[in-house]
Short mmCIF file of C-alpha atoms in Angstrom, two decimals:
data_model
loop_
_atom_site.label_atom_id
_atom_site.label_comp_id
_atom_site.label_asym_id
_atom_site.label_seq_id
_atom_site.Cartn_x
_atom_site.Cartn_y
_atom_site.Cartn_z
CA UNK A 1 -1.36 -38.25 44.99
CA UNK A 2 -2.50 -40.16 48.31
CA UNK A 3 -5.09 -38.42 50.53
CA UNK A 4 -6.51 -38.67 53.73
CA UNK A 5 -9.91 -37.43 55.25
CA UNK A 6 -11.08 -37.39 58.10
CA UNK A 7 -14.71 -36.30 58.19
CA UNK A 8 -15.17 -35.60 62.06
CA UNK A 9 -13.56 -32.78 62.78
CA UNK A 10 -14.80 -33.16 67.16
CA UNK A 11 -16.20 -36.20 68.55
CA UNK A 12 -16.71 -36.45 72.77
CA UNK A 13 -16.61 -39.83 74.35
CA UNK A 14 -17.53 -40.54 78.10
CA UNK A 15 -14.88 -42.00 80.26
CA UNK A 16 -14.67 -45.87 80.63
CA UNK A 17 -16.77 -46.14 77.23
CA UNK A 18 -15.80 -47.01 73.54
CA UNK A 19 -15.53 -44.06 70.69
CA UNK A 20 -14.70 -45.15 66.94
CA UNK A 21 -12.55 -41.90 64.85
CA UNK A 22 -12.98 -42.77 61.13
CA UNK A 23 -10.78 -42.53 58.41
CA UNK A 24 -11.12 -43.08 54.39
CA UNK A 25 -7.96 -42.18 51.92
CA UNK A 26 -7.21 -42.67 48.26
CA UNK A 27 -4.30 -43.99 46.97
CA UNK A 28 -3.34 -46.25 43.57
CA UNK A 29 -0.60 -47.93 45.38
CA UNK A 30 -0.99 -51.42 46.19
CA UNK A 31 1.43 -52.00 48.76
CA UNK A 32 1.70 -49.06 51.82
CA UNK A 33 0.85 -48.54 55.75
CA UNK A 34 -1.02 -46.80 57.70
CA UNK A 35 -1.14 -44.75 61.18
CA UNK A 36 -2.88 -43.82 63.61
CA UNK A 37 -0.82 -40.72 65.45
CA UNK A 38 -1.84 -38.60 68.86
CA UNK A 39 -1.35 -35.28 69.41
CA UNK A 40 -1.64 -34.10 73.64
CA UNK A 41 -1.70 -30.75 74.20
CA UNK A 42 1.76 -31.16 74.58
CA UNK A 43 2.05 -31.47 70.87
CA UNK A 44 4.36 -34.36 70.92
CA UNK A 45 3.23 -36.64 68.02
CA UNK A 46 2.63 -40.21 69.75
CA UNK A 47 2.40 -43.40 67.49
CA UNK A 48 -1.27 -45.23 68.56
CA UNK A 49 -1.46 -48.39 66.07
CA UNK A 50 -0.29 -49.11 63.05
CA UNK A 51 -1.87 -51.33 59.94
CA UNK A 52 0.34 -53.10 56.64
CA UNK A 53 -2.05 -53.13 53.75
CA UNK A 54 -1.12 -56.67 53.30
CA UNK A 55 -2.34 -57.95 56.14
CA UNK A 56 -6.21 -58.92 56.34
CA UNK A 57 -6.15 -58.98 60.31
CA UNK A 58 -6.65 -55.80 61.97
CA UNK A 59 -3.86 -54.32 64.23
CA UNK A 60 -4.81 -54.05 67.52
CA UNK A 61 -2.50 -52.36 70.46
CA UNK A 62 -4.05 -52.87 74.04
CA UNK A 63 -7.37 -50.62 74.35
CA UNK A 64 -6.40 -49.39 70.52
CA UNK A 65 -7.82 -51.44 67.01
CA UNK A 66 -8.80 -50.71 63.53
CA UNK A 67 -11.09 -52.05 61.68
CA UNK A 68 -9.42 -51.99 58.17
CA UNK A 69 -11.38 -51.91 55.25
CA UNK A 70 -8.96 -52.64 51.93
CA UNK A 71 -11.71 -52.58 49.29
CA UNK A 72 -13.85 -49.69 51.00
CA UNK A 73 -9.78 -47.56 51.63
CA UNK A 74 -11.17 -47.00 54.96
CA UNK A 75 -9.52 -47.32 58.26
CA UNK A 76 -11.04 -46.59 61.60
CA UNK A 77 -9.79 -46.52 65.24
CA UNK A 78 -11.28 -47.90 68.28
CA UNK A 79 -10.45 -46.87 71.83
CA UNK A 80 -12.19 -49.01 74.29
CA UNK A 81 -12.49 -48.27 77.54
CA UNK A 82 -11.76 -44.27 77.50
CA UNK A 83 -9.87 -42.80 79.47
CA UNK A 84 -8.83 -38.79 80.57
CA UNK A 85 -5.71 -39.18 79.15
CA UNK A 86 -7.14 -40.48 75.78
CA UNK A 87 -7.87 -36.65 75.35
CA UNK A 88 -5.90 -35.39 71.89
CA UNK A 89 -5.84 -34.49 68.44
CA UNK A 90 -5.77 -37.96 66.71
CA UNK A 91 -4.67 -38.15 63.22
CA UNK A 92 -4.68 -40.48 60.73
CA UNK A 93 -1.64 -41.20 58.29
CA UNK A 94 -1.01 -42.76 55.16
CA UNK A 95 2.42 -44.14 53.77
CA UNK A 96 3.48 -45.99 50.40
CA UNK A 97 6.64 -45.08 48.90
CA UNK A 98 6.52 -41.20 50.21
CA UNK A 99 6.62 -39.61 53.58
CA UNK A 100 3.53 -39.55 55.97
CA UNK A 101 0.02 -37.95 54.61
CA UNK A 102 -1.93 -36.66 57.26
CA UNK A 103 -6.04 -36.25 57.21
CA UNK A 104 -6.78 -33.20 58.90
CA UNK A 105 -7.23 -34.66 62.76
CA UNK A 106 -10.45 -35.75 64.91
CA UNK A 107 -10.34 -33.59 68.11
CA UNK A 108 -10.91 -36.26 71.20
CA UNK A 109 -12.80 -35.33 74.01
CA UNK A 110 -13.38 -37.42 77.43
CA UNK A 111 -16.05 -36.47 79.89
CA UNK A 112 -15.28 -37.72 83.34
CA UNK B 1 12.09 -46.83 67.80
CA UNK B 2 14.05 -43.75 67.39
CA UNK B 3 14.04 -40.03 69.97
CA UNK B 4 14.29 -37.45 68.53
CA UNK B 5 14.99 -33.90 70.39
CA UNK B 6 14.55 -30.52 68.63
CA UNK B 7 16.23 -26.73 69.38
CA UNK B 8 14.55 -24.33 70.70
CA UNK B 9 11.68 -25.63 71.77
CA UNK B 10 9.84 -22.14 71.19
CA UNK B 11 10.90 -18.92 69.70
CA UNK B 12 9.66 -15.15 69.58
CA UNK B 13 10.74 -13.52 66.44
CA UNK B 14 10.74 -9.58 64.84
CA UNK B 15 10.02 -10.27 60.88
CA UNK B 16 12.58 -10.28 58.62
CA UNK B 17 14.65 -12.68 60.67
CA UNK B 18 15.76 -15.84 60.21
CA UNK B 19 15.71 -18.90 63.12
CA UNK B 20 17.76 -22.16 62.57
CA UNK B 21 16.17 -25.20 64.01
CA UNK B 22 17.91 -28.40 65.16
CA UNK B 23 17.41 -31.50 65.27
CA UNK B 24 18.92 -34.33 66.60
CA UNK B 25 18.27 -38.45 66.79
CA UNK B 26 18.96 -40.53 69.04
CA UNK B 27 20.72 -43.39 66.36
CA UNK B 28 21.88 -43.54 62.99
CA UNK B 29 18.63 -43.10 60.39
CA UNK B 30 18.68 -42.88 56.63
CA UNK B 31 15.54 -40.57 55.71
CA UNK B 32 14.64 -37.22 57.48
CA UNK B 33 11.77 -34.60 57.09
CA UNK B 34 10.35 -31.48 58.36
CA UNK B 35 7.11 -30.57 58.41
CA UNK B 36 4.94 -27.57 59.28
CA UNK B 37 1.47 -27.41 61.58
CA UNK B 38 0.03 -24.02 61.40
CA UNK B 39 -2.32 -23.45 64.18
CA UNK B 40 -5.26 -25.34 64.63
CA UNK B 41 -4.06 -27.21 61.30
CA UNK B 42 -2.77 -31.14 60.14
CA UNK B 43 0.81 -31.42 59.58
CA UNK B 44 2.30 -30.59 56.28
CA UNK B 45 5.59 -31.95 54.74
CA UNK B 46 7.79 -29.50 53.91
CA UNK B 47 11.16 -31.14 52.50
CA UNK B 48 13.06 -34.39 53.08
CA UNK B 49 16.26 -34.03 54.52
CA UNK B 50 18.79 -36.03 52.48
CA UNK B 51 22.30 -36.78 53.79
CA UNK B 52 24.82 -35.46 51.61
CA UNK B 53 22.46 -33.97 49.24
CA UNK B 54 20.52 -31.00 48.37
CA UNK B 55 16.78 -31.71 50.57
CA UNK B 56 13.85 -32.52 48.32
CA UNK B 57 11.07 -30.01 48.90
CA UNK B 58 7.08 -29.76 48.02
CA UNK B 59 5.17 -28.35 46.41
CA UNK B 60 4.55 -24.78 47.67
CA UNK B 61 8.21 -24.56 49.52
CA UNK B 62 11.65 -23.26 47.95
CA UNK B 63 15.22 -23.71 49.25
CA UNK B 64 15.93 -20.28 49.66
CA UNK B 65 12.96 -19.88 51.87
CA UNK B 66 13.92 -23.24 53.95
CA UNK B 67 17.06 -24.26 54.02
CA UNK B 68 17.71 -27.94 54.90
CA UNK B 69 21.27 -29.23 56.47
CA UNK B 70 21.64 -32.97 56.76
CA UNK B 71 25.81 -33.04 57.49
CA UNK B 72 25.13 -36.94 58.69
CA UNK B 73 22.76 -39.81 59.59
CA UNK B 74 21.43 -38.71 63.06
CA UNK B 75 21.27 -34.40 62.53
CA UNK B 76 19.20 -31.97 60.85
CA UNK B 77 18.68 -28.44 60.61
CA UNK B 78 15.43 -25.97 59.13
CA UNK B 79 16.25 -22.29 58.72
CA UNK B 80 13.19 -20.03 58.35
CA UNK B 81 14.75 -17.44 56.58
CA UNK B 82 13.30 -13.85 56.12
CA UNK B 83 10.61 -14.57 58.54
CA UNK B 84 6.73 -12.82 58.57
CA UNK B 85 3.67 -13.59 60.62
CA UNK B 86 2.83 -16.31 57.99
CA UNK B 87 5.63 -18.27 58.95
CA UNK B 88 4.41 -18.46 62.91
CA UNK B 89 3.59 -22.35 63.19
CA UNK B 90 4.50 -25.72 64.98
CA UNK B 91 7.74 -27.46 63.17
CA UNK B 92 8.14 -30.66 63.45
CA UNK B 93 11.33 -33.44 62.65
CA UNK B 94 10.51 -36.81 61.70
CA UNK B 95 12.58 -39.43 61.21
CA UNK B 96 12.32 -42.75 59.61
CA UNK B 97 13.32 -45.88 61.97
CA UNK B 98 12.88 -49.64 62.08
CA UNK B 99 13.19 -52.22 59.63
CA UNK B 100 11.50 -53.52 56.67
CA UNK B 101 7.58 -53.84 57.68
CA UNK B 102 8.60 -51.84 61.40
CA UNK B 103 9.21 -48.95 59.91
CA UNK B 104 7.54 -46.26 61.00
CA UNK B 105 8.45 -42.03 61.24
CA UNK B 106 8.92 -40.71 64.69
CA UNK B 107 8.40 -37.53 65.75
CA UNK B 108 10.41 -34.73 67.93
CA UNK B 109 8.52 -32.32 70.21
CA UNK B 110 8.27 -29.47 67.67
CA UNK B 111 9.59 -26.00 67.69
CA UNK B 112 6.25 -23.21 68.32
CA UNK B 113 7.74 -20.19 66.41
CA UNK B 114 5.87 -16.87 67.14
CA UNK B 115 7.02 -14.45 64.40
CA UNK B 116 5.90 -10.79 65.70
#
C-alpha cells in the first residue's frame, strides 16, 4: 500500500518570502502522480501543482514548484513570494492505479 | 477540469438518523469517490462510486453503514445511515476528470455533518 508523510505538522512563513512543505511517500509502483492540494478555511480542496513520475523536470505553476526527488520518493513544494492568501492546510497526494493518498497536511501560516 | 457541487452543505443531526448526501458534476466522468475528514484530520477514502455497480469500499467501511448511489456519469449520493457522534466529520466528493496524463480528482465543497 502507497503512503504519504508529511513530517511538519505547522510551519509559519513571513509574507513576500519563500517557505518549502516537504513530502516523502512509499510506493512499489513505477508509473503514478502526484499532488499538491490546499485546503482554506473554507475547506474547499484547491489543486496547487501537480508532478508525473516520468518526468525528470519539476512542475512548476506560477509562485508554486517541486523539487521532485524519484530515487529519494520525496516531493517538496515551494511557494515563493508568500502571500496572506497562501494561508491553508496543504496536503500532499499520491496516485498510481488507486484513488488519491493523502499525508496528513502541513498547516501554512503567513505573518504580515 | 470538472465542478463539482455537494447537498447540504452542513447538517445538524439527533443519532440514530440517517442523512443522504448529493453530489453532482458539472460533465460526464467515469470514476467517483467519497471520502471522510474528521476534524483536524487528512482525508480518508471511503468507497468509489461505480456507475451501474455496487461502490467499492475500504477497508474499515461497510455498505450498510454507507450506502453509495451512482444512477449515471455526472451524480452521486453517500447515506450515513444510523448516525452517532463518531460519524460528525467533513465529506467530501471527488471526481476523476481530464485525459490521459491531465487527469487529476477534483473536489466539491464538502458536507460538515454535526451528529448531536
Amino acid at each position: 500500500a502507497q503512503t504519504v508523510t508529511q513530517s511538519q505538522p505547522e510551519m509559519s512563513v513571513q509574507e513576500a518570502e519563500t517557505v518549502t512543505l516537504s513530502c516523502t511517500y512509499d510506493t512499489s509502483e513505477s508509473d503514478y502522480y502526484l499532488f499538491w492540494y490546499k485546503q482554506p478555511p473554507s475547506r474547499q480542496m484547491i489543486l496547487v501543482i501537480r508532478q508525473e513520475a516520468y518526468k525528470q523536470q519539476n512542475a512548476t505553476e506560477n509562485r508554486f514548484s517541486v523539487n521532485f526527488q524519484k530515487a529519494a520518493k520525496s516531493f517538496s513544494l515551494k511557494i515563493s513570494d508568500s502571500q496572506l492568501g497562501d494561508a491553508a492546510m496543504y496536503f500532499c497526494a499520491f496516485s498510481g492505479n488507486t484513488p488519491l493518498v493523502f499525508g496528513k497536511g502541513t498547516r501554512l501560516s503567513v505573518i504580515a | 477540469s470538472a465542478v463539482i457541487s455537494q447537498k447540504p452543505s452542513r447538517d445538524i443531526c439527533q443519532r440514530g438518523t440517517s442523512l443522504t448526501i448529493q453530489c453532482q458534476v458539472d460533465s460526464q466522468v467515469t470514476m467517483m469517490f467519497w471520502y471522510r475528514q474528521q476534524p483536524g484530520q487528512s482525508l480518508t477514502l471511503i468507497a468509489t462510486a461505480n456507475q451501474g455497480s455496487e461502490a467499492t469500499y475500504e477497508s474499515g467501511f461497510v455498505i450498510d453503514k454507507f450506502p453509495i448511489s451512482r444512477p449515471n456519469l455526472t451524480f452521486s449520493t453517500l447515506t450515513v445511515s444510523n448516525m452517532s457522534p463518531e460519524d460528525s466529520s467533513i465529506y467530501l466528493c471527488s471526481a476523476l476528470a481530464g485525459q490521459g496524463a491531465r487527469e487529476t480528482q477534483y473536489f466539491g465543497p464538502g458536507t460538515r455533518l454535526l451528529v448531536l
